[in-house]
Amino acid sequence: MISVKHIKKRYASFEALKGLSFDIQDGEIVGLLGPNGAGKTTTIKILTGFLQPDEGEVVVNGQNVIDQTAKAQAEIGYLPENAPLYPELSVQDYLEMIADIREIPAKDKKTYLRDAVTATALTDRLNTPIGQLSKGYRQRVGLAQAILHKPKLLILDEPTVGLDPTQLLEIRSLIKHLSERATILFSSHILPEVEALCDRAIILMNGSLRADARLSDLANSANAVVTFERETEARDKLAGLESAQYVEMLTTEPGYRVIGKPGSDLCPQIFRLAKEHNWPLRELRHEVRTLETVFNDLANSHVEEVPVEEVSA
Ligand code: ATP
């Protein structure tokens, strides 16, 4: 559905995207994560044809976004970070205006409007001026305009930002519902939200892809943390284990975190190594990887030391 190849973007001398590549398959729901300034909005603007990259290629459902922007945009429903809603228009008038902009044929307009309004539970607010709606309802209007032309791909820039806990749950469940009929890419700062909604998370940092994790694999991935009574040179032996993907040195105490291949059980193997080499073992424990541990590990590490982590199959 989306193929992004080596996109680069500069703002004056600042390199906001440094050669980003990833693919998204039909039917996936993917979270785009990253700290402030990582390049999420820049990526989304390029994918939706609102910003030209300096280099690289973006193809959406077979249409090249850079050369065939209008055709590609017809395939996409886009909710920008600050959706430009017109406060003086009623929900109905606004959505009719969007239907005209999207060139929905007159004979289909009524059905398309009804479907979008039903999906976003806006039926009882159709005559309310947008300016009088709560933030949660305005976000629903933003989603309604994004799905109005029945796109196969929805791209949502921080769809739950600024919502209260009730509105947040409503919008999340709406996104889940919409994912039954469209591929979805959305950006978020909220890790549990991405865990709850997504099949996959793409983590950007400093304009580069730092991890691409299928959440089911993450849950199955086996890490082990081994600590020693004193500094012990064990890295190479640990890295040599067949089930190890890579090894990180702990910064808080002598020891290592061994990132395992999905489904592997590292602890018995590490215990055997420790016995064989007489390591002064203090603790050996299994560690479940969550999006939060992956994100924090990446955020706390130096860019040049950590390769792109491919947790996905
Ligand atoms: P946030 O989570 O804060 O929204 P983000 O991951 O969406 O951040 P971007 O908005 O894509 O990040 O910005 C990436 C970097 O590019 C930031 O350092 C930002 O300051 C810079 N940037 C974005 N837009 C412009 C612009 N129009 N001119 C100059 N620099 C920009």
Short mmCIF file of C-alpha atoms and ligand atoms in Angstrom, two decimals:
data_model
loop_
_atom_site.label_atom_id
_atom_site.label_comp_id
_atom_site.label_asym_id
_atom_site.label_seq_id
_atom_site.Cartn_x
_atom_site.Cartn_y
_atom_site.Cartn_z
CA MET A 1 0.00 0.00 0.00
CA ILE A 2 2.86 2.40 0.83
CA SER A 3 6.41 2.16 -0.40
CA VAL A 4 8.84 4.79 0.87
CA LYS A 5 12.33 4.69 -0.60
CA HIS A 6 15.20 6.69 0.78
CA ILE A 7 13.41 10.00 1.33
CA LYS A 8 15.48 12.98 2.43
CA LYS A 9 14.23 16.40 3.45
CA ARG A 10 16.12 19.52 4.46
CA TYR A 11 14.74 22.68 6.02
CA ALA A 12 17.48 25.23 5.13
CA SER A 13 20.64 23.61 6.50
CA PHE A 14 18.77 21.25 8.87
CA GLU A 15 18.34 17.67 7.66
CA ALA A 16 14.93 16.60 9.00
CA LEU A 17 14.80 13.24 7.14
CA LYS A 18 18.01 11.40 6.37
CA GLY A 19 17.11 8.71 3.83
CA LEU A 20 14.03 7.05 5.26
CA SER A 21 12.68 3.79 3.77
CA PHE A 22 9.82 1.51 4.78
CA ASP A 23 6.88 -0.39 3.29
CA ILE A 24 3.35 -0.81 4.60
CA GLN A 25 1.19 -3.69 3.39
CA ASP A 26 -2.55 -3.64 2.67
CA GLY A 27 -4.67 -3.90 5.80
CA GLU A 28 -1.91 -3.08 8.29
CA ILE A 29 -2.39 -0.58 11.08
CA VAL A 30 0.96 1.00 11.77
CA GLY A 31 2.03 3.47 14.45
CA LEU A 32 4.68 6.06 13.62
CA LEU A 33 6.52 6.88 16.82
CA GLY A 34 9.31 9.21 17.76
CA PRO A 35 10.22 11.99 20.14
CA ASN A 36 9.47 15.65 19.33
CA GLY A 37 11.28 16.72 16.21
CA ALA A 38 12.00 13.14 15.03
CA GLY A 39 10.45 13.84 11.62
CA LYS A 40 6.99 12.25 11.93
CA THR A 41 4.99 15.21 10.59
CA THR A 42 7.53 15.79 7.83
CA THR A 43 7.18 12.12 6.80
CA ILE A 44 3.39 12.31 6.86
CA LYS A 45 3.32 15.54 4.82
CA ILE A 46 5.55 13.90 2.20
CA LEU A 47 3.43 10.72 2.10
CA THR A 48 0.27 12.76 1.59
CA GLY A 49 1.82 14.92 -1.15
CA PHE A 50 1.78 18.17 0.82
CA LEU A 51 5.56 18.46 0.93
CA GLN A 52 8.14 17.50 -1.69
CA PRO A 53 11.11 15.46 -0.53
CA ASP A 54 14.56 16.53 -1.75
CA GLU A 55 15.32 12.94 -2.68
CA GLY A 56 13.59 9.59 -2.71
CA GLU A 57 10.35 8.04 -3.88
CA VAL A 58 6.92 7.48 -2.36
CA VAL A 59 4.36 5.20 -3.97
CA VAL A 60 0.83 4.89 -2.56
CA ASN A 61 -1.37 2.14 -3.96
CA GLY A 62 0.60 2.16 -7.20
CA GLN A 63 0.60 5.97 -7.62
CA ASN A 64 3.82 7.92 -7.35
CA VAL A 65 3.04 10.69 -4.87
CA ILE A 66 5.68 13.03 -6.26
CA ASP A 67 4.77 12.79 -9.98
CA GLN A 68 1.07 11.95 -9.68
CA THR A 69 0.16 13.88 -6.55
CA ALA A 70 -3.55 14.36 -7.25
CA LYS A 71 -4.08 10.69 -8.17
CA ALA A 72 -2.20 9.54 -5.09
CA GLN A 73 -4.12 11.97 -2.88
CA ALA A 74 -7.39 10.48 -4.14
CA GLU A 75 -6.30 7.20 -2.53
CA ILE A 76 -5.55 8.81 0.84
CA GLY A 77 -7.66 10.08 3.71
CA TYR A 78 -5.57 12.55 5.70
CA LEU A 79 -6.08 14.00 9.13
CA PRO A 80 -3.42 16.71 9.59
CA GLU A 81 -2.03 17.62 13.02
CA ASN A 82 -4.23 20.72 13.10
CA ALA A 83 -7.10 19.91 10.80
CA PRO A 84 -8.31 23.13 9.11
CA LEU A 85 -11.96 23.08 10.20
CA TYR A 86 -14.22 26.05 9.59
CA PRO A 87 -15.74 27.07 12.95
CA GLU A 88 -18.66 28.98 11.45
CA LEU A 89 -19.82 26.09 9.24
CA SER A 90 -22.13 23.37 10.53
CA VAL A 91 -20.83 19.79 10.39
CA GLN A 92 -23.19 19.09 7.48
CA ASP A 93 -22.13 22.16 5.46
CA TYR A 94 -18.46 21.45 6.10
CA LEU A 95 -18.70 17.81 4.99
CA GLU A 96 -20.68 18.82 1.90
CA MET A 97 -17.93 21.28 1.03
CA ILE A 98 -15.32 18.52 1.42
CA ALA A 99 -17.45 16.21 -0.76
CA ASP A 100 -17.35 18.87 -3.50
CA ILE A 101 -13.59 19.35 -3.13
CA ARG A 102 -13.15 15.56 -3.33
CA GLU A 103 -15.36 15.61 -6.45
CA ILE A 104 -17.71 12.95 -5.12
CA PRO A 105 -20.40 12.53 -7.83
CA ALA A 106 -23.70 14.22 -6.92
CA LYS A 107 -25.59 10.91 -7.04
CA ASP A 108 -23.26 9.37 -4.39
CA LYS A 109 -22.92 12.42 -2.17
CA LYS A 110 -25.79 11.62 0.19
CA THR A 111 -24.68 8.02 0.78
CA TYR A 112 -21.03 8.93 1.24
CA LEU A 113 -21.95 11.67 3.73
CA ARG A 114 -24.26 9.35 5.65
CA ASP A 115 -21.60 6.60 5.82
CA ALA A 116 -18.90 8.98 7.10
CA VAL A 117 -21.24 10.56 9.65
CA THR A 118 -22.45 7.17 10.91
CA ALA A 119 -18.91 5.78 11.19
CA THR A 120 -17.82 8.77 13.28
CA ALA A 121 -21.07 8.93 15.32
CA LEU A 122 -21.80 12.52 14.31
CA THR A 123 -25.44 12.12 13.34
CA ASP A 124 -26.79 14.16 16.24
CA ARG A 125 -24.33 17.03 15.64
CA LEU A 126 -24.92 17.61 11.93
CA ASN A 127 -26.44 21.07 12.41
CA THR A 128 -24.01 22.24 15.11
CA PRO A 129 -21.44 24.87 14.08
CA ILE A 130 -17.99 23.27 14.29
CA GLY A 131 -16.79 26.10 16.57
CA GLN A 132 -19.29 24.96 19.22
CA LEU A 133 -18.09 21.34 19.29
CA SER A 134 -15.84 19.85 21.97
CA LYS A 135 -12.29 18.92 20.92
CA GLY A 136 -13.27 15.22 20.75
CA TYR A 137 -16.18 15.98 18.42
CA ARG A 138 -14.00 18.26 16.27
CA GLN A 139 -11.57 15.37 15.95
CA ARG A 140 -14.46 13.19 14.79
CA VAL A 141 -15.27 15.81 12.14
CA GLY A 142 -11.61 15.69 11.08
CA LEU A 143 -11.88 11.91 10.78
CA ALA A 144 -15.19 12.16 8.93
CA GLN A 145 -13.61 14.42 6.27
CA ALA A 146 -10.67 11.99 6.03
CA ILE A 147 -12.88 8.95 5.33
CA LEU A 148 -15.56 10.74 3.29
CA HIS A 149 -14.29 9.60 -0.13
CA LYS A 150 -13.81 6.02 1.15
CA PRO A 151 -10.02 5.94 0.80
CA LYS A 152 -8.13 2.67 1.11
CA LEU A 153 -5.43 4.39 3.14
CA LEU A 154 -5.83 6.65 6.17
CA ILE A 155 -2.93 8.77 7.40
CA LEU A 156 -3.56 10.44 10.74
CA ASP A 157 -1.14 12.88 12.38
CA GLU A 158 -1.47 12.57 16.17
CA PRO A 159 -5.22 11.89 16.08
CA THR A 160 -5.61 11.77 19.87
CA VAL A 161 -3.48 14.74 20.89
CA GLY A 162 -5.20 17.07 23.36
CA LEU A 163 -8.15 14.79 24.05
CA ASP A 164 -9.45 13.99 27.53
CA PRO A 165 -9.40 10.31 28.63
CA THR A 166 -13.00 9.66 27.54
CA GLN A 167 -12.58 11.32 24.14
CA LEU A 168 -9.28 9.48 23.74
CA LEU A 169 -10.93 6.10 24.20
CA GLU A 170 -13.70 7.06 21.77
CA ILE A 171 -11.29 8.14 19.05
CA ARG A 172 -9.13 5.04 19.59
CA SER A 173 -12.11 2.76 19.22
CA LEU A 174 -13.12 4.70 16.12
CA ILE A 175 -9.65 4.20 14.60
CA LYS A 176 -9.83 0.47 15.41
CA HIS A 177 -13.23 0.34 13.71
CA LEU A 178 -11.94 2.21 10.64
CA SER A 179 -9.00 -0.20 10.40
CA GLU A 180 -11.44 -2.93 9.39
CA ARG A 181 -11.79 -1.29 5.97
CA ALA A 182 -8.62 0.74 5.43
CA THR A 183 -4.88 0.55 5.89
CA ILE A 184 -3.93 3.03 8.61
CA LEU A 185 -0.74 4.87 9.44
CA PHE A 186 -0.91 7.21 12.41
CA SER A 187 1.63 9.11 14.44
CA SER A 188 1.52 9.21 18.20
CA HIS A 189 3.55 9.94 21.30
CA ILE A 190 1.51 7.54 23.36
CA LEU A 191 3.18 4.12 23.47
CA PRO A 192 0.29 2.19 25.07
CA GLU A 193 -1.99 3.60 22.38
CA VAL A 194 0.24 2.24 19.64
CA GLU A 195 0.46 -1.09 21.50
CA ALA A 196 -3.31 -1.25 21.82
CA LEU A 197 -4.12 -0.37 18.21
CA CYS A 198 -1.27 -1.35 15.94
CA ASP A 199 0.11 -4.41 14.23
CA ARG A 200 3.42 -2.70 13.87
CA ALA A 201 5.38 0.30 15.12
CA ILE A 202 7.93 2.31 13.17
CA ILE A 203 10.22 4.36 15.38
CA LEU A 204 11.91 7.48 13.99
CA MET A 205 14.68 9.33 15.75
CA ASN A 206 16.60 12.30 14.38
CA GLY A 207 15.16 11.81 10.92
CA SER A 208 16.16 8.14 10.62
CA LEU A 209 14.35 4.84 11.04
CA ARG A 210 15.57 3.32 14.30
CA ALA A 211 13.21 0.36 14.73
CA ASP A 212 10.51 -1.46 12.83
CA ALA A 213 8.76 -3.78 15.24
CA ARG A 214 5.86 -6.15 14.71
CA LEU A 215 4.13 -5.99 18.06
CA SER A 216 3.31 -9.70 18.19
CA ASP A 217 7.01 -10.50 17.69
CA LEU A 218 7.93 -8.01 20.36
CA ALA A 219 5.72 -9.78 22.87
CA ASN A 220 7.37 -13.11 21.95
CA SER A 221 10.89 -11.77 21.89
CA ALA A 222 13.07 -13.10 24.64
CA ASN A 223 15.64 -10.85 26.26
CA ALA A 224 17.85 -11.76 29.14
CA VAL A 225 19.58 -9.46 31.60
CA VAL A 226 22.67 -10.85 33.24
CA THR A 227 24.54 -8.99 35.99
CA PHE A 228 27.86 -9.78 37.66
CA GLU A 229 29.47 -9.13 41.06
CA ARG A 230 32.23 -7.21 39.23
CA GLU A 231 33.16 -6.12 35.67
CA THR A 232 33.32 -9.26 33.53
CA GLU A 233 34.28 -9.48 29.87
CA ALA A 234 31.41 -11.62 28.60
CA ARG A 235 30.14 -9.65 25.61
CA ASP A 236 31.70 -11.76 22.84
CA LYS A 237 30.62 -15.06 24.37
CA LEU A 238 27.06 -13.77 24.85
CA ALA A 239 26.94 -12.35 21.32
CA GLY A 240 28.11 -15.75 20.04
CA LEU A 241 24.99 -17.51 21.35
CA GLU A 242 22.88 -18.76 18.49
CA SER A 243 19.70 -17.24 19.94
CA ALA A 244 21.26 -13.79 20.51
CA GLN A 245 20.52 -10.92 18.12
CA TYR A 246 22.82 -8.44 19.80
CA VAL A 247 24.22 -7.51 23.18
CA GLU A 248 24.08 -4.19 25.05
CA MET A 249 26.25 -3.32 28.01
CA LEU A 250 24.29 -2.13 31.06
CA THR A 251 25.15 1.36 32.23
CA THR A 252 23.86 1.00 35.81
CA GLU A 253 25.82 -2.08 36.98
CA PRO A 254 28.29 -4.63 35.59
CA GLY A 255 26.37 -6.77 33.14
CA TYR A 256 24.63 -7.06 29.79
CA ARG A 257 21.25 -7.18 28.14
CA VAL A 258 21.07 -9.89 25.49
CA ILE A 259 18.43 -9.25 22.86
CA GLY A 260 17.12 -12.63 21.78
CA LYS A 261 15.64 -13.84 18.53
CA PRO A 262 11.84 -14.14 18.69
CA GLY A 263 10.75 -17.21 20.63
CA SER A 264 14.19 -18.07 22.00
CA ASP A 265 14.88 -18.85 25.65
CA LEU A 266 18.24 -17.35 26.50
CA CYS A 267 18.48 -17.82 30.26
CA PRO A 268 19.45 -21.54 30.35
CA GLN A 269 22.09 -20.93 27.65
CA ILE A 270 23.56 -17.97 29.53
CA PHE A 271 23.55 -19.95 32.76
CA ARG A 272 25.58 -22.73 31.08
CA LEU A 273 28.06 -20.17 29.71
CA ALA A 274 28.43 -18.55 33.15
CA LYS A 275 29.16 -21.93 34.73
CA GLU A 276 31.61 -22.91 32.01
CA HIS A 277 33.57 -19.64 32.31
CA ASN A 278 33.23 -19.16 36.04
CA TRP A 279 31.60 -15.76 35.70
CA PRO A 280 30.74 -14.08 39.04
CA LEU A 281 27.02 -14.22 38.38
CA ARG A 282 24.78 -11.99 40.50
CA GLU A 283 21.46 -12.16 38.67
CA LEU A 284 20.04 -13.68 35.54
CA ARG A 285 16.54 -12.77 34.50
CA HIS A 286 14.17 -12.94 31.60
CA GLU A 287 12.93 -9.54 30.38
CA VAL A 288 9.76 -9.07 28.40
CA ARG A 289 10.21 -6.45 25.68
CA THR A 290 7.51 -3.88 25.34
CA LEU A 291 7.35 -0.96 22.98
CA GLU A 292 8.29 1.19 25.94
CA THR A 293 11.51 -0.73 26.64
CA VAL A 294 12.46 -0.66 22.94
CA PHE A 295 11.69 3.06 22.71
CA ASN A 296 13.56 3.95 25.89
CA ASP A 297 16.57 1.81 24.96
CA LEU A 298 16.74 3.58 21.60
CA ALA A 299 16.17 7.03 23.09
CA ASN A 300 18.96 6.48 25.62
CA SER A 301 21.46 5.09 23.15
CA HIS A 302 23.76 6.92 20.75
CA VAL A 303 22.58 7.00 17.15
CA GLU A 304 25.79 5.66 15.67
CA GLU A 305 25.93 2.67 18.03
CA VAL A 306 22.55 1.16 17.34
CA PRO A 307 21.63 -0.42 14.01
CA VAL A 308 18.07 -0.39 12.70
CA GLU A 309 16.33 -2.96 14.79
CA GLU A 310 14.29 -5.30 12.64
CA VAL A 311 12.02 -7.12 15.03
CA SER A 312 9.50 -7.81 12.31
CA ALA A 313 9.59 -11.13 10.53
P1 ATP B 1 6.50 16.57 16.97
O1 ATP B 1 6.31 15.27 17.67
O2 ATP B 1 7.04 17.63 17.88
O3 ATP B 1 5.30 17.01 16.17
P2 ATP B 1 7.80 15.54 14.58
O4 ATP B 1 8.43 14.21 14.81
O5 ATP B 1 6.48 15.55 13.90
O6 ATP B 1 7.74 16.36 15.94
P3 ATP B 1 8.66 17.32 12.48
O7 ATP B 1 7.55 18.29 12.70
O8 ATP B 1 8.61 16.48 11.25
O9 ATP B 1 8.87 16.38 13.75
O10 ATP B 1 10.01 18.14 12.48
C1 ATP B 1 11.27 17.53 12.29
C2 ATP B 1 12.33 18.58 12.45
O11 ATP B 1 12.25 19.52 11.37
C3 ATP B 1 12.20 19.41 13.73
O12 ATP B 1 13.49 19.66 14.23
C4 ATP B 1 11.53 20.67 13.27
O13 ATP B 1 11.91 21.78 14.08
C5 ATP B 1 12.07 20.84 11.87
N1 ATP B 1 11.08 21.52 11.01
C6 ATP B 1 9.83 21.09 10.74
N2 ATP B 1 9.20 21.94 9.89
C7 ATP B 1 10.09 22.92 9.62
C8 ATP B 1 10.05 24.09 8.81
N3 ATP B 1 8.99 24.40 8.07
N4 ATP B 1 11.16 24.88 8.78
C9 ATP B 1 12.26 24.55 9.49
N5 ATP B 1 12.38 23.46 10.27
C10 ATP B 1 11.31 22.66 10.35
#
